[in-house]
Coordinates of C-alpha atoms in Angstrom, one line a residue:
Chain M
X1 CA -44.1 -28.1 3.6
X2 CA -42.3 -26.5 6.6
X3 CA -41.0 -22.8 5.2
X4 CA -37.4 -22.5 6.2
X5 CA -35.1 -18.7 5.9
X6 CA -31.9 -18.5 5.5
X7 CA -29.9 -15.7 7.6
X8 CA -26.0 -15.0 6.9
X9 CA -24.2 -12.7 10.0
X10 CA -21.0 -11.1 8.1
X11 CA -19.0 -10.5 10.5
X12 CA -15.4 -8.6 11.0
X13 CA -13.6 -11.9 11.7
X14 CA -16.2 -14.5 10.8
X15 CA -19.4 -15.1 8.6
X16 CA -21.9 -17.3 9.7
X17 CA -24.1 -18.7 7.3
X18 CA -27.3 -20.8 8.7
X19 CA -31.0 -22.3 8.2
X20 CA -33.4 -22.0 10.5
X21 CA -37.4 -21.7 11.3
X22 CA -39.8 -18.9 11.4
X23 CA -39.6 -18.9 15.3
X24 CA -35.5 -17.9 15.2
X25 CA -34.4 -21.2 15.7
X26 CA -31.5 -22.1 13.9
X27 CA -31.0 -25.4 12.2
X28 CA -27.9 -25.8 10.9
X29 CA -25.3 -23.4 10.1
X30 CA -21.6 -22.9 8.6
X31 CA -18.8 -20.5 9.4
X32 CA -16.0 -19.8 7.5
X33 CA -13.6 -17.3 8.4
X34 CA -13.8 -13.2 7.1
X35 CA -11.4 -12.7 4.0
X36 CA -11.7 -10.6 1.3
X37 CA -14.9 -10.4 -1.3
X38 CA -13.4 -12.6 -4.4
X39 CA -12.7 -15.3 -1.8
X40 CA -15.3 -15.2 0.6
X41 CA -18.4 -14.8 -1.7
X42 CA -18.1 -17.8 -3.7
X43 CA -18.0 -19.8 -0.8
X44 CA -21.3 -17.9 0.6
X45 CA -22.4 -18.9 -2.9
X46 CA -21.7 -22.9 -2.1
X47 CA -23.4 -22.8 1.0
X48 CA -26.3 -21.4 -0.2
X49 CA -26.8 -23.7 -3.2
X50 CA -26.1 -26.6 -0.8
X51 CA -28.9 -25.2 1.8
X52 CA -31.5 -24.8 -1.2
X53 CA -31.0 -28.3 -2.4
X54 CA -31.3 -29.9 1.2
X55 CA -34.6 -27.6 2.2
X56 CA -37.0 -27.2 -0.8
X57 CA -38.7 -24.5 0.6
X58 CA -37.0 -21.5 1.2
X59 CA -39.0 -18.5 1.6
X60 CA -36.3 -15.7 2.5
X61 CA -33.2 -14.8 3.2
X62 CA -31.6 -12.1 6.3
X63 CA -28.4 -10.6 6.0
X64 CA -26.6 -8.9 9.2
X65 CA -23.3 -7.2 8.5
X66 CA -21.2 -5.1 9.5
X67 CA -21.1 -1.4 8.4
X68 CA -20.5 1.2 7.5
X69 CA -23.3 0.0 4.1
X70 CA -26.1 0.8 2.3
X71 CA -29.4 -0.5 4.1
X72 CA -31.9 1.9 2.5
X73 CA -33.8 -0.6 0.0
X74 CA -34.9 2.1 -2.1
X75 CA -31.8 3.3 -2.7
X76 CA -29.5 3.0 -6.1
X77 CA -27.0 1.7 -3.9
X78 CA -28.2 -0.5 -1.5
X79 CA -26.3 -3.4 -0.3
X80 CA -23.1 -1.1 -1.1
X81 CA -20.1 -1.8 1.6
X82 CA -19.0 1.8 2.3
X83 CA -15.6 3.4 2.8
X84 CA -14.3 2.1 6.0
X85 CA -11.2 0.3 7.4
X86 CA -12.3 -2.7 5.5
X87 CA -11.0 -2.0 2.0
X88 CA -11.5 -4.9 0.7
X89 CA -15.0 -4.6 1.1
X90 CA -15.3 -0.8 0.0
X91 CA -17.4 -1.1 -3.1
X92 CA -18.5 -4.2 -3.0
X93 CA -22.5 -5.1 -3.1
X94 CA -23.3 -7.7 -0.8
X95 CA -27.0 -7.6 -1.8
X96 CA -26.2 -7.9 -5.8
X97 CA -24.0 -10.8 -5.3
X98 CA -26.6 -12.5 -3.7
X99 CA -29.4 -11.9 -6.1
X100 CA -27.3 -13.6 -9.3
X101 CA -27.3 -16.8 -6.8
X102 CA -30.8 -16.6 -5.4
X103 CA -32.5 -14.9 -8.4
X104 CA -35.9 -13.7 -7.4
X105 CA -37.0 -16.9 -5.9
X106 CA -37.1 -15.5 -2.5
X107 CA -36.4 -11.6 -1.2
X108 CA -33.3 -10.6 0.5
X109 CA -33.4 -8.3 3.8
X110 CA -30.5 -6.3 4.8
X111 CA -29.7 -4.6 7.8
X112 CA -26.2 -3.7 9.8
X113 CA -25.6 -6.8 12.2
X114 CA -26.5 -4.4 15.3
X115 CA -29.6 -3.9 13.6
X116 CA -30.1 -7.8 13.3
X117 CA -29.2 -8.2 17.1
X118 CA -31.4 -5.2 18.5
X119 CA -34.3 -7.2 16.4
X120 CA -33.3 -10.4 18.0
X121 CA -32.9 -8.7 21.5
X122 CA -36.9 -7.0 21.0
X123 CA -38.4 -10.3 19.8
X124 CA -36.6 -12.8 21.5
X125 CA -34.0 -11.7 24.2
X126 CA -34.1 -8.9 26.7
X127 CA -36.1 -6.5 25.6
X128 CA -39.2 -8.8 24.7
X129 CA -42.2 -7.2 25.4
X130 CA -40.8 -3.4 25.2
X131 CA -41.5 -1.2 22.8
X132 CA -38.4 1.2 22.5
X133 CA -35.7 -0.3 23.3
X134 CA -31.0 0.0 22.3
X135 CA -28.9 -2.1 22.1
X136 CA -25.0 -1.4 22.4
X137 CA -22.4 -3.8 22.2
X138 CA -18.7 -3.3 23.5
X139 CA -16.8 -5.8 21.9
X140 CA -13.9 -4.6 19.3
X141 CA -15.7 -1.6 18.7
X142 CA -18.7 -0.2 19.8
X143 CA -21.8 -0.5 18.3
X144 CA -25.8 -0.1 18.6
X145 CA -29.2 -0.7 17.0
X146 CA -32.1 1.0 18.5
X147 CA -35.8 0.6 17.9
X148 CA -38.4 2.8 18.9
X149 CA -42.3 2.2 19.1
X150 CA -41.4 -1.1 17.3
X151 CA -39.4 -0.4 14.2
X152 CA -35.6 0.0 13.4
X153 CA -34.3 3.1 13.7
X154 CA -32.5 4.1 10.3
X155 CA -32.2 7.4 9.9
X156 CA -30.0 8.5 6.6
X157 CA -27.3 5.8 7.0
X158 CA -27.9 4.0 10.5
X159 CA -26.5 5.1 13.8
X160 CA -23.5 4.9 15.5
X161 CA -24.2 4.7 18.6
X162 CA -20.1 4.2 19.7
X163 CA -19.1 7.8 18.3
X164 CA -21.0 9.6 21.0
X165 CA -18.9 11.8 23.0
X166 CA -18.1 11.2 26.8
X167 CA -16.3 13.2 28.9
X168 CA -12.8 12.2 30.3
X169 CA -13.1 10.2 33.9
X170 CA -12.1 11.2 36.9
X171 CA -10.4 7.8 37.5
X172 CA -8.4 8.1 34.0
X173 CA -4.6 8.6 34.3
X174 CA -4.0 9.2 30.4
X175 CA -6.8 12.3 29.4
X176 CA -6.1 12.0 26.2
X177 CA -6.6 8.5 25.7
X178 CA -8.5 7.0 22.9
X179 CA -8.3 4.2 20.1
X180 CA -10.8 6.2 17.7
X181 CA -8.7 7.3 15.1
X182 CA -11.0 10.3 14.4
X183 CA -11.9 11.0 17.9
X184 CA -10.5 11.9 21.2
X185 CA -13.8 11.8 23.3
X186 CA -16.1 9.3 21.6
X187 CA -17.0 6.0 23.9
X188 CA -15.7 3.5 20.4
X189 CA -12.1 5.3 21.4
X190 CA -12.1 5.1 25.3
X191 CA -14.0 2.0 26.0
X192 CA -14.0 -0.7 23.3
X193 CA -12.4 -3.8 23.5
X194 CA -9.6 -2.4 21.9
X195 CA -9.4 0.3 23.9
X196 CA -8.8 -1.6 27.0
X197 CA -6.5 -3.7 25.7
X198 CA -4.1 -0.9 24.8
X199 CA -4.5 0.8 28.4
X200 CA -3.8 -2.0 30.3
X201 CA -1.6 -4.0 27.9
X202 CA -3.2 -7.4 29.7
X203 CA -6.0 -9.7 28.9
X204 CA -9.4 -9.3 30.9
X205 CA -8.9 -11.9 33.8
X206 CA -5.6 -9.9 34.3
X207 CA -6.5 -6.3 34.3
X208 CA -7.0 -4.5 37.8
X209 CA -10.7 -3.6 39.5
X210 CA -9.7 0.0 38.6
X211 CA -10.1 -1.0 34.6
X212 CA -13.4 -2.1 35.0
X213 CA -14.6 1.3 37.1
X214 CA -13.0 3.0 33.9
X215 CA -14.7 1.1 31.7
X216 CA -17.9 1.5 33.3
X217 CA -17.7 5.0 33.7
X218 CA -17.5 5.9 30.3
X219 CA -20.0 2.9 29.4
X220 CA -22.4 4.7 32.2
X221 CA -21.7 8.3 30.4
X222 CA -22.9 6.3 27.0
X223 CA -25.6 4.9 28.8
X224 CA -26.6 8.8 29.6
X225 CA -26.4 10.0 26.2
X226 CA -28.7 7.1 25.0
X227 CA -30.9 8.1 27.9
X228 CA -31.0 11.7 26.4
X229 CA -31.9 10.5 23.1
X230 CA -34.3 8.7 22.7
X231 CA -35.9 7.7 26.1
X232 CA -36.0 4.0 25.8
X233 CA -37.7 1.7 27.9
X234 CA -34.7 -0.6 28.3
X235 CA -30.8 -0.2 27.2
X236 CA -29.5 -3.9 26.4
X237 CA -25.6 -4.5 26.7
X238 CA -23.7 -7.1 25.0
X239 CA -20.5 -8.2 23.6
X240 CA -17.0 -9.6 24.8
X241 CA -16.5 -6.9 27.2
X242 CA -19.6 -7.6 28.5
X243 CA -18.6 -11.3 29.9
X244 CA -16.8 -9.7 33.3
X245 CA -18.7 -10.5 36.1
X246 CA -18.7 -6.8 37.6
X247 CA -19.4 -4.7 34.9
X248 CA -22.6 -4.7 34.6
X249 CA -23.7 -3.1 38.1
X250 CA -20.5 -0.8 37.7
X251 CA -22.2 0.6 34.7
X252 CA -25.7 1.4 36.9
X253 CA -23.9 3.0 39.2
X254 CA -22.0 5.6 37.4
X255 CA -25.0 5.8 35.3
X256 CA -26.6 6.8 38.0
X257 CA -24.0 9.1 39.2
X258 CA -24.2 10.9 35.6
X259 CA -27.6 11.1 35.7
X260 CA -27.8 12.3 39.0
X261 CA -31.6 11.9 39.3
X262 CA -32.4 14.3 36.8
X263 CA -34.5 11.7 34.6
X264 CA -37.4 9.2 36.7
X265 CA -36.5 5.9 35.3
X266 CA -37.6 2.7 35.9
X267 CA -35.8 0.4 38.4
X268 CA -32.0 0.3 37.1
X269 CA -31.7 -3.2 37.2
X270 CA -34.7 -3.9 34.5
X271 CA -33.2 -0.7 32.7
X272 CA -29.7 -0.9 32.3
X273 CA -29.5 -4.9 31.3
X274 CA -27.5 -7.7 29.8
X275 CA -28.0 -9.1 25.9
X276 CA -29.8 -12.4 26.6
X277 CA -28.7 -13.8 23.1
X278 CA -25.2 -12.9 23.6
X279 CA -23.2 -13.7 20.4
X280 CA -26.4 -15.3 18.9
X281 CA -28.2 -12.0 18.6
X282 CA -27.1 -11.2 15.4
X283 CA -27.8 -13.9 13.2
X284 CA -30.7 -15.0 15.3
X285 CA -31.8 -11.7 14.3
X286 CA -30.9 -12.0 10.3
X287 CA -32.9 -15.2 10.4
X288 CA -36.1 -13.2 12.3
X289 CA -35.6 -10.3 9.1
X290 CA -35.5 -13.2 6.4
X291 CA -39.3 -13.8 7.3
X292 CA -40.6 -10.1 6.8
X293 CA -43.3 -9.6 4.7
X294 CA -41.7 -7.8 1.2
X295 CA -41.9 -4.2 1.9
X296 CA -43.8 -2.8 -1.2
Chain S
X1 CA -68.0 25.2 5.0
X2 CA -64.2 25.2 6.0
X3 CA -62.5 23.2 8.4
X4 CA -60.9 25.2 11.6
X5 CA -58.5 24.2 14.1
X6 CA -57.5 25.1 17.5
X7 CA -53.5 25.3 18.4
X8 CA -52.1 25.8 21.8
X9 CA -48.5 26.5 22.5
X10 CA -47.3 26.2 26.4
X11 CA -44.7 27.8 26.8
X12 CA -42.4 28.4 30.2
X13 CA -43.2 32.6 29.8
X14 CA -46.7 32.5 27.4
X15 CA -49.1 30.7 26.2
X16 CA -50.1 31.3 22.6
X17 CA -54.2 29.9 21.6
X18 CA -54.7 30.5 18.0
X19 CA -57.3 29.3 15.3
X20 CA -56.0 28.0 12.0
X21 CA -56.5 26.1 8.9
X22 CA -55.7 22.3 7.8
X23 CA -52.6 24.4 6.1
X24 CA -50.9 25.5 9.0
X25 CA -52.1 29.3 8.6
X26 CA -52.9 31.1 11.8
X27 CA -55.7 33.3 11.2
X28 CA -56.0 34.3 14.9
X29 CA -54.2 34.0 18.1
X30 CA -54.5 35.3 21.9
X31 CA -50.9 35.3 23.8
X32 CA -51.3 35.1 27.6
X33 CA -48.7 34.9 30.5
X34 CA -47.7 31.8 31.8
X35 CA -49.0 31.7 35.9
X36 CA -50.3 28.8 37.5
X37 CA -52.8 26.2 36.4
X38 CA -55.9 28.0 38.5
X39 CA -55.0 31.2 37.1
X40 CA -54.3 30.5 33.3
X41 CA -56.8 27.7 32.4
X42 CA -59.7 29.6 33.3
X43 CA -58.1 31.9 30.3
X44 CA -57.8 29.1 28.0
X45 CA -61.2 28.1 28.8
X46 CA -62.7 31.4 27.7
X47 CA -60.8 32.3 24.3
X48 CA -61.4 28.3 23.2
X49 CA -65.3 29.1 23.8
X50 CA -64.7 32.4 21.9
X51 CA -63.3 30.7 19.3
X52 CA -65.8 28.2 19.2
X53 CA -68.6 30.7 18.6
X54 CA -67.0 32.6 16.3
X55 CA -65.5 29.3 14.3
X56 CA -68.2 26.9 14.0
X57 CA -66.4 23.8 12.2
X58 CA -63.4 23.1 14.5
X59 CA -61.9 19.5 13.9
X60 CA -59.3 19.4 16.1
X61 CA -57.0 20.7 18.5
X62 CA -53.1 20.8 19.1
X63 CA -51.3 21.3 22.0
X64 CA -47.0 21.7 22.3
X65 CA -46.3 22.1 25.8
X66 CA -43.3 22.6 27.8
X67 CA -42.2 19.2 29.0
X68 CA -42.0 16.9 31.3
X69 CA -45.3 15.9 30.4
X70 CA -47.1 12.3 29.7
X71 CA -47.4 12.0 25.7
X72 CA -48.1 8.7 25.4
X73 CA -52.1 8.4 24.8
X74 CA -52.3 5.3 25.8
X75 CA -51.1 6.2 29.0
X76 CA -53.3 6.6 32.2
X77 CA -51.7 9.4 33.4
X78 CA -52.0 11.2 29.4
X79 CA -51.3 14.8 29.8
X80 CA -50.3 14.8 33.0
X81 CA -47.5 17.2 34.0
X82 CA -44.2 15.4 35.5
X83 CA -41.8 16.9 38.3
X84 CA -40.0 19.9 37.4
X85 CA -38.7 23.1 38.2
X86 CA -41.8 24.5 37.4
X87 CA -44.1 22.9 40.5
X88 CA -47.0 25.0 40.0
X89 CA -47.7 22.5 37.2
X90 CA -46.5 19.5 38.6
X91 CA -49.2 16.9 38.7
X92 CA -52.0 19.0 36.9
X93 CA -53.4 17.2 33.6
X94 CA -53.9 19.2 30.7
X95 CA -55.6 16.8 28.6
X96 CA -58.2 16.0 31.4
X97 CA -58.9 19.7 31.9
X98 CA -59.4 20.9 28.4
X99 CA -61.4 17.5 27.6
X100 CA -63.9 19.1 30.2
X101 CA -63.9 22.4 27.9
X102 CA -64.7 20.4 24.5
X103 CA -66.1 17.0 25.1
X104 CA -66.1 14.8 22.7
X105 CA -66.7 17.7 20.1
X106 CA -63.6 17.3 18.5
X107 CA -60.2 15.5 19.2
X108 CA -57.1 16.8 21.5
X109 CA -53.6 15.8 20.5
X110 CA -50.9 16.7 22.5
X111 CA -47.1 17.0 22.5
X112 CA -44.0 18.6 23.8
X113 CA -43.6 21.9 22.2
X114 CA -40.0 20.9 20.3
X115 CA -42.2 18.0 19.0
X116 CA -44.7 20.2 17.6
X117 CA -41.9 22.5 16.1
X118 CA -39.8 19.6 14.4
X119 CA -43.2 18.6 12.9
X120 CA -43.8 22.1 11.7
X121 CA -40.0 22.2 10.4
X122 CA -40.4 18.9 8.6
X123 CA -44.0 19.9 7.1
X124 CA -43.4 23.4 6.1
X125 CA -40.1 24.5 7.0
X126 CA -36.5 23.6 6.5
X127 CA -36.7 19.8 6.3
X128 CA -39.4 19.9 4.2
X129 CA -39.4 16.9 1.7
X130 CA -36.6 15.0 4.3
X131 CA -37.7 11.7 6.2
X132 CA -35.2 12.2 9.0
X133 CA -34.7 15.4 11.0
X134 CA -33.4 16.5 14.3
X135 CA -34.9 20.1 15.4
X136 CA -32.7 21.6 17.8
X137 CA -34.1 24.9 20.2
X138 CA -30.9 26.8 21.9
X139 CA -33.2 29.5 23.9
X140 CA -33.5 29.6 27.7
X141 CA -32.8 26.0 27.5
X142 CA -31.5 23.1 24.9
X143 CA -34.5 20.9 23.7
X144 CA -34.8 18.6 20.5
X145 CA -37.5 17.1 18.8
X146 CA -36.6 14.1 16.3
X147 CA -38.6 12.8 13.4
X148 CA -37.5 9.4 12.3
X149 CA -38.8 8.4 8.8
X150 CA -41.7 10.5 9.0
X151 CA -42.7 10.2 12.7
X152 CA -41.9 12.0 15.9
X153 CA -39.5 9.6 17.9
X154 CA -40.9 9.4 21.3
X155 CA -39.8 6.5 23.2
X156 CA -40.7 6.0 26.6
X157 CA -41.5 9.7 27.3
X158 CA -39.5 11.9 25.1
X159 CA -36.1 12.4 24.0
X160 CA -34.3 15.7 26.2
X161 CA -31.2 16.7 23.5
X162 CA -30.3 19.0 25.9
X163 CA -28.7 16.6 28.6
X164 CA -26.6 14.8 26.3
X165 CA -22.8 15.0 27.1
X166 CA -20.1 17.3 26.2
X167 CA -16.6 18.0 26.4
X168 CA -15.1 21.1 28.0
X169 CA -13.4 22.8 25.1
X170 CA -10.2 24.1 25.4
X171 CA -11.5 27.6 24.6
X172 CA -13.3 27.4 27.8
X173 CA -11.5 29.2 30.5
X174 CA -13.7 28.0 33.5
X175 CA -13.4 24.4 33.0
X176 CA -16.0 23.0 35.2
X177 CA -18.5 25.7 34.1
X178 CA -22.4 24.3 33.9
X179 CA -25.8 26.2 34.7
X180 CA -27.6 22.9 34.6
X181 CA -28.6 22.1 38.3
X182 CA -27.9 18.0 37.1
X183 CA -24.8 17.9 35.0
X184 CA -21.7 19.2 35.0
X185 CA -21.2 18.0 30.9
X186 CA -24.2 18.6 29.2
X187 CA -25.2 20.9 26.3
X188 CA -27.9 22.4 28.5
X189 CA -25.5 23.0 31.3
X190 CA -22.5 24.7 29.3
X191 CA -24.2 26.0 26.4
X192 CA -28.2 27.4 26.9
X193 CA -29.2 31.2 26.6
X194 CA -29.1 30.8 30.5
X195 CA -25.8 29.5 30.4
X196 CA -24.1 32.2 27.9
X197 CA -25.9 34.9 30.0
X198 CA -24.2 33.6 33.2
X199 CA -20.6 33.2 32.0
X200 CA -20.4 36.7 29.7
X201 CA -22.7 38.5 32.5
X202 CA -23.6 40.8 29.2
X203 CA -26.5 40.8 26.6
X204 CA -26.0 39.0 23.3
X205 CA -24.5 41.7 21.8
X206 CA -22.2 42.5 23.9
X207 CA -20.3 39.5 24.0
X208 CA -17.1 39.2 22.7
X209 CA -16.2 36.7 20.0
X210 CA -15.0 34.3 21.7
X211 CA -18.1 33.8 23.3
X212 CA -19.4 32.5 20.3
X213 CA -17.3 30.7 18.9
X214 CA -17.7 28.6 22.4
X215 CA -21.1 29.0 22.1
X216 CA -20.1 26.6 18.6
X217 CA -17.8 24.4 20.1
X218 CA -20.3 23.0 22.6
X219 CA -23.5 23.1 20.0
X220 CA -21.0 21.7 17.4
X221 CA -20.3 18.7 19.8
X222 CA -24.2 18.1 20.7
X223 CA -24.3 18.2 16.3
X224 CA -21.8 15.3 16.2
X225 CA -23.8 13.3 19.2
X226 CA -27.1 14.0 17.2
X227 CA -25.4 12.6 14.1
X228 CA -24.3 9.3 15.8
X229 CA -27.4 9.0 17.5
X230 CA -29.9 9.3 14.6
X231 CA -28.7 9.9 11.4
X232 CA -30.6 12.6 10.5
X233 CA -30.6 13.9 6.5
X234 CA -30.1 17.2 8.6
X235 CA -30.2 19.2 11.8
X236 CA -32.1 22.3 12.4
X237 CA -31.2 24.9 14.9
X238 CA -33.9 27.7 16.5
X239 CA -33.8 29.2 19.4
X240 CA -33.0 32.9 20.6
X241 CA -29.1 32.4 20.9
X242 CA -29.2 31.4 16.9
X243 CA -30.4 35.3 15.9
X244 CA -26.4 35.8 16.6
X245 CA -25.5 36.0 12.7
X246 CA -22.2 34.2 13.0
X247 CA -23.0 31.6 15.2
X248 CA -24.4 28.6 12.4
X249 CA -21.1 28.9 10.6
X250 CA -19.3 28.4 13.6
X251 CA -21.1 25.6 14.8
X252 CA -20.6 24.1 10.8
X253 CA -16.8 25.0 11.5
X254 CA -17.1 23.1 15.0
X255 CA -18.9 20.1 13.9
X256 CA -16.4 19.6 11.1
X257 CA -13.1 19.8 13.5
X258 CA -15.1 17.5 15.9
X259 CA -16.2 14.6 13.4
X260 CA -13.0 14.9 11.9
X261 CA -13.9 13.2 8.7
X262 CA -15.6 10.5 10.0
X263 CA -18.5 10.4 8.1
X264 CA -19.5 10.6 4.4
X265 CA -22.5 13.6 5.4
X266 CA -24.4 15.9 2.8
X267 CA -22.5 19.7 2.4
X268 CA -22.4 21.0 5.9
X269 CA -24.7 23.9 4.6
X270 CA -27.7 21.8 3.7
X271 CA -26.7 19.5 6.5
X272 CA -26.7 22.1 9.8
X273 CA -29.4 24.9 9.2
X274 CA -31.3 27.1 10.5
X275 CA -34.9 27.0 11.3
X276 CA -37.3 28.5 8.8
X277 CA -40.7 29.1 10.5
X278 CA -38.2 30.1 13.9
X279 CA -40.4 31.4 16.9
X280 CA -43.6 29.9 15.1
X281 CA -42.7 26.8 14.8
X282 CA -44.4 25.6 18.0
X283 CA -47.5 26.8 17.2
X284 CA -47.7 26.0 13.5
X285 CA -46.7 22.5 14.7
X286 CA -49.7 22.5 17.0
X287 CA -51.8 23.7 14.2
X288 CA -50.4 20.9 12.1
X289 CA -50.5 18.1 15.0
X290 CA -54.5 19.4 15.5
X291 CA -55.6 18.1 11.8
X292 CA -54.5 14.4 12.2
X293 CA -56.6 11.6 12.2
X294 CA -57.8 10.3 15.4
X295 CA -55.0 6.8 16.4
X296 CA -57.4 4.2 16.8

């Protein structure tokens, strides 16, 4: 019998909760919109039962989510939903929950959804074939996975990738503009989704050529800092911000103004690329996680 | 009879060769100045056949070097130095040359010299018994070496710390102030030995105050990019500018302001510290690197 994994994306606005094969194809899936715990989780629970009883043989199950959470499996607390904006999720163990449904007839795997989409992105998408590779996407927030010589990159908690500082642009007419709550200079508070949507009180199609050269500018300084740390092969951008048609080579080039040839890199436009899954990375990376081995 | 090992640390002013044990204990070493390729090598050549004769069970040998440099070993151009301010060593291969000294006798393992010292830090110093640690060298320059659930992060060629972005601080009176040659935002660039020599035009202590605490404002900054990048369980700080005795608690005191709560972190003084094995830590790390078992 054909093994089949299960892989749920827990998203800010959505979940997504779906079937699919060993090769990160997705069968069937069901999304139901992001409310709190009490309501949400039984209907996860539904879903899953349903799933089980139509495909017999289930061998594991992904989970990519949002953050801040606990993704260290040795850990007392892993699974735990961490202090963040999302109070109604502080506290709650996502990884628990889902034992009492599934018991210990197949393992759980947990990572943060950028984890799942950088995973997707090295085995699947744009940065098949590479070994080091980050992934950042510029959506509401901004957020990152990274894997180097192969493997996640964890660290105590996981990174955040969007809290990086950049530098105030040239082309900027507010200097003290950001969206970060905590920080003034961190790429989540100038460039995020958000972000432009506050400075140019418009939607995308409507916002002037000079928004996107902002945008890209500070995207470009990120892409720098990312450069700096960790020397990747490729740097992979996705998310909604992501969909204009000139942002992408804007970014190269004030990456390469930042950078200012200090660093021999490969050609920019194999470097500095687009997500190839888009808005599938994430769970098409929970479902690739569902089929680990167990780590012992 | 006891296992020996062979260490050599490259750095930008000396070169240190020493002989040591699988425990990281140097039981002699030879310091020589740093000239050019034709002129030093020959000197390495003779004090590793000295050592040879008077050592007669070496296993292995470790070399940190000053970078840019190919690390990877799978590499065709392994060991080869990259372009760089220092040109005399520009194209010469290091590996290759020493390989001709020791044959296949015993195995050469090379690696940048903040590599070798975050390995030395995390096997003997202060991040002993953590998985994840950033090593941090404020000196001449800013370097970093990164180890990542037990292994040195490399990436493509190595991570450089140093060139990630930060903001001018409003301590700073000359705003556009930068010694690196590249950036006009980077920690190298506003905040290296180099860099504090240049805008206080004084020796260390000499400076006023304020020149540390923007000394701390800047390294507190690259702190805070470290943290989002990797999520380390802490960071260590060497380096010549860190013998100031007020400067950690500064840079604590600047982190804190600049992450501004954002994350749940471990007490800032087990978090930021200072390096143990300090100017050593090179060449212990070289010693360490040297005992390894051959990568298949």
């Amino acid at each position: 019998m054909k093994a089949h994994y299960l892989a749920i994306e827990a998203g800010g606005t959505k979940w997504l909760i779906a079937i699919g094969t060993t090769e990160g194809k997705v069968l069937e899936e069901i999304e139901i919109k992001t409310s709190s715990p009490d309501v949400l989780m039984p209907q996860v629970n539904r879903i899953i039962s349903e799933f089980e009883s139509k495909y017999k043989n289930i061998k594991g199950l992904g989970i990519g989510t949002f953050g801040p959470i606990d993704i260290n499996p040795s850990s007392p607390t892993y699974g735990l939903y961490l202090n963040s904006t999302k109070t109604a999720w502080t506290g709650f163990n996502v990884v628990d929950y889902i034992k009492k449904i599934i018991g210990s007839r197949y393992p759980i795997y947990l990572d943060t959804d950028v984890n799942t989409a950088v995973y997707a992105e090295y085995s699947l998408g744009a940065g098949k074939g590479k070994a080091n590779i980050c992934y950042v996407t510029v959506g509401t927030g901004i957020g990152g996975g990274v894997i180097m010589n192969g493997k996640i990159l964890k660290g105590r908690l996981h990174p955040e990738i969007g809290h990086m500082n950049v530098t105030t642009s040239i082309l900027e007419p507010q200097e003290h503009f950001s969206v970060c709550n905590f920080h003034e200079n961190c790429a989540e508070g100038k460039a995020s989704g958000v972000a432009m949507a506050k400075r140019w009180n418009a939607s995308p199609d409507e916002m002037p050529s000079l928004a996107w050269k902002i945008e890209a500018e500070y995207l470009g300084q990120l892409a720098m800092n990312i450069t700096a740390a960790y020397s990747p092969d490729c740097i992979i951008f996705g998310g909604g911000v992501m969909q204009n048609n000139s942002i992408l080579s804007l970014i190269r080039e004030a990456f390469k103004v930042h950078v200012n040839e200090y660093w021999s890199l490969p050609p920019l436009d194999s470097y500095i690329v687009k997500s190839k899954l888009e808005n599938r990375a994430g769970l098409i990376g929970a479902l690739l996680l569902a089929k680990q081995e167990p780590s012992s």
